[in-house]
mmCIF file of C-alpha atoms and ligand atoms in Angstrom:
data_model
loop_
_atom_site.group_PDB
_atom_site.id
_atom_site.type_symbol
_atom_site.label_atom_id
_atom_site.label_comp_id
_atom_site.label_asym_id
_atom_site.label_seq_id
_atom_site.Cartn_x
_atom_site.Cartn_y
_atom_site.Cartn_z
ATOM 1 C CA UNK A 173 -50.009 8.579 13.724
ATOM 2 C CA UNK A 174 -46.531 7.193 13.681
ATOM 3 C CA UNK A 175 -44.051 8.130 16.285
ATOM 4 C CA UNK A 176 -40.529 7.015 16.850
ATOM 5 C CA UNK A 177 -41.038 5.927 20.428
ATOM 6 C CA UNK A 178 -43.939 3.663 19.489
ATOM 7 C CA UNK A 179 -41.888 2.263 16.629
ATOM 8 C CA UNK A 180 -38.940 1.447 18.837
ATOM 9 C CA UNK A 181 -41.206 -0.229 21.400
ATOM 10 C CA UNK A 182 -42.805 -2.372 18.696
ATOM 11 C CA UNK A 183 -39.391 -3.198 17.225
ATOM 12 C CA UNK A 184 -38.157 -4.419 20.608
ATOM 13 C CA UNK A 185 -41.159 -6.760 21.052
ATOM 14 C CA UNK A 186 -40.724 -8.035 17.523
ATOM 15 C CA UNK A 187 -37.037 -8.816 17.847
ATOM 16 C CA UNK A 188 -37.447 -10.450 21.249
ATOM 17 C CA UNK A 189 -40.417 -12.445 19.955
ATOM 18 C CA UNK A 190 -42.610 -11.216 22.822
ATOM 19 C CA UNK A 191 -45.429 -10.085 20.519
ATOM 20 C CA UNK A 192 -45.696 -11.679 17.089
ATOM 21 C CA UNK A 193 -49.156 -10.725 15.815
ATOM 22 C CA UNK A 194 -48.609 -8.104 13.118
ATOM 23 C CA UNK A 195 -52.131 -6.744 13.440
ATOM 24 C CA UNK A 196 -51.580 -6.114 17.151
ATOM 25 C CA UNK A 197 -48.230 -4.428 16.518
ATOM 26 C CA UNK A 198 -49.895 -2.262 13.894
ATOM 27 C CA UNK A 199 -52.683 -1.304 16.315
ATOM 28 C CA UNK A 200 -50.096 -0.214 18.901
ATOM 29 C CA UNK A 201 -48.441 1.966 16.250
ATOM 30 C CA UNK A 202 -51.752 3.516 15.266
ATOM 31 C CA UNK A 203 -53.309 4.407 18.612
ATOM 32 C CA UNK A 204 -51.547 7.322 20.239
ATOM 33 C CA UNK A 205 -51.045 6.437 23.894
ATOM 34 C CA UNK A 206 -50.046 10.025 24.680
ATOM 35 C CA UNK A 207 -53.692 11.048 24.320
ATOM 36 C CA UNK A 208 -54.748 8.625 27.058
ATOM 37 C CA UNK A 209 -52.159 9.012 29.812
ATOM 38 C CA UNK A 210 -52.397 11.810 32.383
ATOM 39 C CA UNK A 211 -50.742 14.988 31.041
ATOM 40 C CA UNK A 212 -47.938 14.731 33.598
ATOM 41 C CA UNK A 213 -46.921 11.359 32.131
ATOM 42 C CA UNK A 214 -46.949 12.261 28.429
ATOM 43 C CA UNK A 215 -43.197 11.819 28.175
ATOM 44 C CA UNK A 216 -43.486 8.332 29.651
ATOM 45 C CA UNK A 217 -46.317 7.243 27.342
ATOM 46 C CA UNK A 218 -44.030 4.867 25.429
ATOM 47 C CA UNK A 219 -42.003 3.592 28.347
ATOM 48 C CA UNK A 220 -43.047 -0.037 28.696
ATOM 49 C CA UNK A 221 -44.387 0.453 32.218
ATOM 50 C CA UNK A 222 -47.770 0.757 33.919
ATOM 51 C CA UNK A 223 -48.636 4.389 34.673
ATOM 52 C CA UNK A 224 -50.623 5.888 37.550
ATOM 53 C CA UNK A 225 -54.092 7.026 36.562
ATOM 54 C CA UNK A 226 -56.972 8.816 38.259
ATOM 55 C CA UNK A 227 -58.199 7.806 41.732
ATOM 56 C CA UNK A 228 -55.405 5.376 42.522
ATOM 57 C CA UNK A 229 -55.986 3.309 39.379
ATOM 58 C CA UNK A 230 -53.269 2.355 36.901
ATOM 59 C CA UNK A 231 -53.048 1.980 33.139
ATOM 60 C CA UNK A 232 -51.498 -1.303 32.101
ATOM 61 C CA UNK A 233 -48.072 -1.236 30.502
ATOM 62 C CA UNK A 234 -48.121 -1.321 26.684
ATOM 63 C CA UNK A 235 -46.712 -4.863 26.662
ATOM 64 C CA UNK A 236 -49.645 -6.129 28.746
ATOM 65 C CA UNK A 237 -52.129 -4.387 26.447
ATOM 66 C CA UNK A 238 -50.452 -5.958 23.411
ATOM 67 C CA UNK A 239 -50.207 -9.388 25.058
ATOM 68 C CA UNK A 240 -53.880 -9.451 26.073
ATOM 69 C CA UNK A 241 -55.011 -8.108 22.694
ATOM 70 C CA UNK A 242 -53.032 -10.832 20.951
ATOM 71 C CA UNK A 243 -54.453 -13.504 23.281
ATOM 72 C CA UNK A 244 -57.987 -12.256 22.552
ATOM 73 C CA UNK A 245 -57.691 -13.046 18.807
ATOM 74 C CA UNK A 246 -59.774 -10.088 17.706
ATOM 75 C CA UNK A 247 -61.213 -10.419 14.207
ATOM 76 C CA UNK A 248 -62.627 -7.686 11.996
ATOM 77 C CA UNK A 249 -66.205 -6.937 12.882
ATOM 78 C CA UNK A 250 -65.941 -8.428 16.386
ATOM 79 C CA UNK A 251 -68.253 -7.239 19.154
ATOM 80 C CA UNK A 252 -66.127 -6.820 22.246
ATOM 81 C CA UNK A 253 -66.898 -6.199 25.914
ATOM 82 C CA UNK A 254 -64.180 -4.728 28.141
ATOM 83 C CA UNK A 255 -64.488 -4.564 31.920
ATOM 84 C CA UNK A 256 -62.554 -1.545 33.232
ATOM 85 C CA UNK A 257 -62.446 1.354 30.756
ATOM 86 C CA UNK A 258 -59.847 3.339 32.715
ATOM 87 C CA UNK A 259 -58.175 5.742 30.301
ATOM 88 C CA UNK A 260 -59.872 4.171 27.261
ATOM 89 C CA UNK A 261 -56.486 3.237 25.746
ATOM 90 C CA UNK A 262 -56.991 -0.518 25.644
ATOM 91 C CA UNK A 263 -60.508 -0.063 24.249
ATOM 92 C CA UNK A 264 -59.010 2.121 21.511
ATOM 93 C CA UNK A 265 -56.480 -0.589 20.605
ATOM 94 C CA UNK A 266 -59.254 -3.214 20.523
ATOM 95 C CA UNK A 267 -61.466 -0.999 18.373
ATOM 96 C CA UNK A 268 -58.621 -0.564 15.894
ATOM 97 C CA UNK A 269 -58.311 -4.359 15.707
ATOM 98 C CA UNK A 270 -62.056 -4.871 15.293
ATOM 99 C CA UNK A 271 -62.154 -2.326 12.496
ATOM 100 C CA UNK A 272 -64.958 -0.097 11.291
ATOM 101 C CA UNK A 273 -67.560 -2.828 11.503
ATOM 102 C CA UNK A 274 -66.458 -3.870 14.950
ATOM 103 C CA UNK A 275 -67.829 -2.464 18.159
ATOM 104 C CA UNK A 276 -66.327 -2.154 21.624
ATOM 105 C CA UNK A 277 -68.438 -1.722 24.752
ATOM 106 C CA UNK A 278 -66.248 -0.816 27.681
ATOM 107 C CA UNK A 279 -67.692 -0.480 31.168
ATOM 108 C CA UNK A 280 -66.307 1.622 34.009
ATOM 109 C CA UNK A 281 -67.543 1.559 37.587
ATOM 110 C CA UNK A 282 -66.213 5.016 38.500
ATOM 111 C CA UNK A 283 -68.284 7.750 36.759
ATOM 112 C CA UNK A 284 -65.433 10.256 36.999
ATOM 113 C CA UNK A 285 -63.082 7.863 35.201
ATOM 114 C CA UNK A 286 -65.804 6.933 32.676
ATOM 115 C CA UNK A 287 -66.103 10.591 31.697
ATOM 116 C CA UNK A 288 -62.356 10.825 31.204
ATOM 117 C CA UNK A 289 -62.353 7.667 29.050
ATOM 118 C CA UNK A 290 -65.100 9.139 26.851
ATOM 119 C CA UNK A 291 -63.227 12.395 26.542
ATOM 120 C CA UNK A 292 -59.937 10.648 25.663
ATOM 121 C CA UNK A 293 -61.608 8.490 23.004
ATOM 122 C CA UNK A 294 -63.240 11.545 21.505
ATOM 123 C CA UNK A 295 -59.914 13.395 21.369
ATOM 124 C CA UNK A 296 -58.394 10.358 19.670
ATOM 125 C CA UNK A 297 -61.160 10.481 17.054
ATOM 126 C CA UNK A 298 -62.407 6.991 17.892
ATOM 127 C CA UNK A 299 -66.056 6.365 17.138
ATOM 128 C CA UNK A 300 -66.736 2.659 17.544
ATOM 129 C CA UNK A 301 -66.294 2.517 21.320
ATOM 130 C CA UNK A 302 -69.181 2.991 23.754
ATOM 131 C CA UNK A 303 -68.233 3.789 27.358
ATOM 132 C CA UNK A 304 -70.830 2.417 29.779
ATOM 133 C CA UNK A 305 -71.077 3.254 33.471
ATOM 134 C CA UNK A 306 -71.548 0.562 36.065
ATOM 135 C CA UNK A 307 -70.357 -2.763 37.402
ATOM 136 C CA UNK A 308 -69.206 -5.054 34.600
ATOM 137 C CA UNK A 309 -68.235 -8.034 36.746
ATOM 138 C CA UNK A 310 -71.322 -9.961 35.571
ATOM 139 C CA UNK A 311 -71.345 -8.707 32.009
ATOM 140 C CA UNK A 312 -73.868 -6.448 30.330
ATOM 141 C CA UNK A 313 -77.102 -8.134 29.254
ATOM 142 C CA UNK A 314 -78.390 -5.171 27.266
ATOM 143 C CA UNK A 315 -75.639 -5.492 24.659
ATOM 144 C CA UNK A 316 -74.950 -9.256 24.812
ATOM 145 C CA UNK A 317 -73.980 -11.534 23.152
ATOM 146 C CA UNK A 318 -70.312 -10.715 22.637
ATOM 147 C CA UNK A 319 -67.565 -12.339 20.573
ATOM 148 C CA UNK A 320 -64.841 -11.309 22.961
ATOM 149 C CA UNK A 321 -64.674 -10.293 26.638
ATOM 150 C CA UNK A 322 -61.629 -8.829 28.333
ATOM 151 C CA UNK A 323 -61.064 -7.940 31.999
ATOM 152 C CA UNK A 324 -58.576 -5.163 32.727
ATOM 153 C CA UNK A 325 -59.159 -5.368 36.480
ATOM 154 C CA UNK A 326 -58.716 -8.733 38.182
ATOM 155 C CA UNK A 327 -61.689 -10.877 39.254
ATOM 156 C CA UNK A 328 -61.180 -13.984 41.381
ATOM 157 C CA UNK A 329 -63.214 -15.961 38.877
ATOM 158 C CA UNK A 330 -65.077 -15.395 35.598
ATOM 159 C CA UNK A 331 -68.796 -15.151 36.447
ATOM 160 C CA UNK A 332 -71.251 -17.547 34.802
ATOM 161 C CA UNK A 333 -73.124 -14.584 33.358
ATOM 162 C CA UNK A 334 -70.016 -13.618 31.371
ATOM 163 C CA UNK A 335 -69.880 -17.080 29.801
ATOM 164 C CA UNK A 336 -73.587 -17.083 29.012
ATOM 165 C CA UNK A 337 -73.228 -13.705 27.263
ATOM 166 C CA UNK A 338 -70.524 -15.142 25.000
ATOM 167 C CA UNK A 339 -71.123 -16.361 21.434
ATOM 168 C CA UNK A 340 -70.053 -19.813 20.221
ATOM 169 C CA UNK A 341 -66.263 -19.704 19.619
ATOM 170 C CA UNK A 342 -66.234 -16.662 21.891
ATOM 171 C CA UNK A 343 -63.118 -15.874 23.918
ATOM 172 C CA UNK A 344 -62.582 -14.391 27.387
ATOM 173 C CA UNK A 345 -59.181 -13.109 28.522
ATOM 174 C CA UNK A 346 -58.919 -12.314 32.220
ATOM 175 C CA UNK A 347 -56.241 -11.913 34.911
ATOM 176 C CA UNK A 348 -57.493 -14.085 37.782
ATOM 177 C CA UNK A 349 -56.496 -13.214 41.335
ATOM 178 C CA UNK A 350 -54.240 -15.812 42.897
ATOM 179 C CA UNK A 351 -53.363 -14.097 46.187
ATOM 180 C CA UNK A 352 -49.713 -13.398 46.906
ATOM 181 C CA UNK A 353 -48.683 -14.915 43.579
ATOM 182 C CA UNK A 354 -50.403 -12.099 41.687
ATOM 183 C CA UNK A 355 -52.747 -12.671 38.766
ATOM 184 C CA UNK A 356 -52.804 -15.595 36.346
ATOM 185 C CA UNK A 357 -53.837 -14.545 32.849
ATOM 186 C CA UNK A 358 -56.315 -17.045 31.470
ATOM 187 C CA UNK A 359 -57.948 -17.515 28.102
ATOM 188 C CA UNK A 360 -61.302 -19.268 27.981
ATOM 189 C CA UNK A 361 -62.772 -20.424 24.661
ATOM 190 C CA UNK A 362 -66.464 -21.390 24.502
ATOM 191 C CA UNK A 363 -66.787 -24.292 22.091
ATOM 192 C CA UNK A 364 -69.688 -26.723 21.705
ATOM 193 C CA UNK A 365 -70.990 -26.115 25.225
ATOM 194 C CA UNK A 366 -67.539 -26.715 26.653
ATOM 195 C CA UNK A 367 -64.963 -24.313 28.023
ATOM 196 C CA UNK A 368 -61.364 -24.642 26.940
ATOM 197 C CA UNK A 369 -59.135 -22.949 29.487
ATOM 198 C CA UNK A 370 -55.473 -22.025 29.119
ATOM 199 C CA UNK A 371 -53.069 -20.331 31.529
ATOM 200 C CA UNK A 372 -50.976 -17.667 29.831
ATOM 201 C CA UNK A 373 -48.692 -16.467 32.609
ATOM 202 C CA UNK A 374 -48.385 -14.219 35.658
ATOM 203 C CA UNK A 375 -49.214 -10.510 35.691
ATOM 204 C CA UNK A 376 -50.070 -7.767 38.184
ATOM 205 C CA UNK A 377 -53.475 -6.063 38.132
ATOM 206 C CA UNK A 378 -55.678 -3.889 40.288
ATOM 207 C CA UNK A 379 -58.568 -5.913 41.731
ATOM 208 C CA UNK A 380 -62.021 -5.810 40.169
ATOM 209 C CA UNK A 381 -64.605 -4.259 42.448
ATOM 210 C CA UNK A 382 -67.660 -6.468 43.190
ATOM 211 C CA UNK A 383 -65.653 -9.424 42.019
ATOM 212 C CA UNK A 384 -67.656 -12.673 42.028
HETATM 213 N N1 SAH B 242 -58.249 -0.717 30.398
HETATM 214 C C1 SAH B 242 -57.814 0.490 31.087
HETATM 215 C C2 SAH B 242 -57.151 0.223 32.411
HETATM 216 C C3 SAH B 242 -58.115 -0.222 33.421
HETATM 217 S S1 SAH B 242 -57.613 -0.116 35.108
HETATM 218 C C4 SAH B 242 -56.915 1.342 30.212
HETATM 219 O O1 SAH B 242 -56.626 0.968 29.074
HETATM 220 O O2 SAH B 242 -56.533 2.427 30.653
HETATM 221 C C5 SAH B 242 -59.020 -0.922 35.802
HETATM 222 C C6 SAH B 242 -60.304 -0.104 35.776
HETATM 223 O O3 SAH B 242 -61.362 -0.979 36.159
HETATM 224 C C7 SAH B 242 -60.338 1.049 36.774
HETATM 225 O O4 SAH B 242 -60.605 2.244 36.106
HETATM 226 C C8 SAH B 242 -61.468 0.663 37.753
HETATM 227 O O5 SAH B 242 -62.208 1.802 38.194
HETATM 228 C C9 SAH B 242 -62.324 -0.248 36.883
HETATM 229 N N2 SAH B 242 -63.185 -1.208 37.595
HETATM 230 C C10 SAH B 242 -62.934 -1.855 38.750
HETATM 231 N N3 SAH B 242 -63.941 -2.679 39.061
HETATM 232 C C11 SAH B 242 -64.870 -2.561 38.071
HETATM 233 C C12 SAH B 242 -66.141 -3.167 37.831
HETATM 234 N N4 SAH B 242 -66.675 -4.068 38.686
HETATM 235 N N5 SAH B 242 -66.821 -2.811 36.708
HETATM 236 C C13 SAH B 242 -66.294 -1.901 35.846
HETATM 237 N N6 SAH B 242 -65.093 -1.305 36.035
HETATM 238 C C14 SAH B 242 -64.383 -1.619 37.124
#
């Protein structure tokens, strides 16, 4: 899939220096966002804005998806856990980055939305993503450990269980709730029993349900 709107979006990030990782830019070009948005928003699929989704949820704007994917440093063959499947779009981008040997487990608390994510991923022909149903705020023991964990709904803190389900050199990217200021995107790297934490900037996210 190549479409002009996706190309012009990617070109604008490139020239402004907002997103520099070529693999991420390539993933955005290769996953068709039109398959994942609600039919009434197909024409806005490549506007760089968040779009309304089912049951009052939203799909992050493409820039946020690209930014978080870049921050996550996905390597080929990575095993990834995403909290908040939503439309399945971000999971699709991550699965493209992880390649054929990679696997993405994305969990969705709303069964109705989970079904839609599965359906969207199927229509996009994506096979290395598993959509789980349930509360992902404390990880998913059955499939742990993971190389990468990403939150697409905002917790107030990253639960201990998430860290313990992370491999050595594993990375978590999460928008942490900071009240009226919005959400601070953080990256946590697990290295030699220590956690290296970086703040990456302010964003806006829907809150995680059952947030620790
Ligand atoms: N990544 C999605 C956007 C997610 S929006 C995409 O690419 O489209 C956030 C999603 O997180 C919503 O669908 C919401 O239902 C879900 N969610 C909220 N709390 C959750 C929890 N505790 N566990 C799993 N999913 C949760």
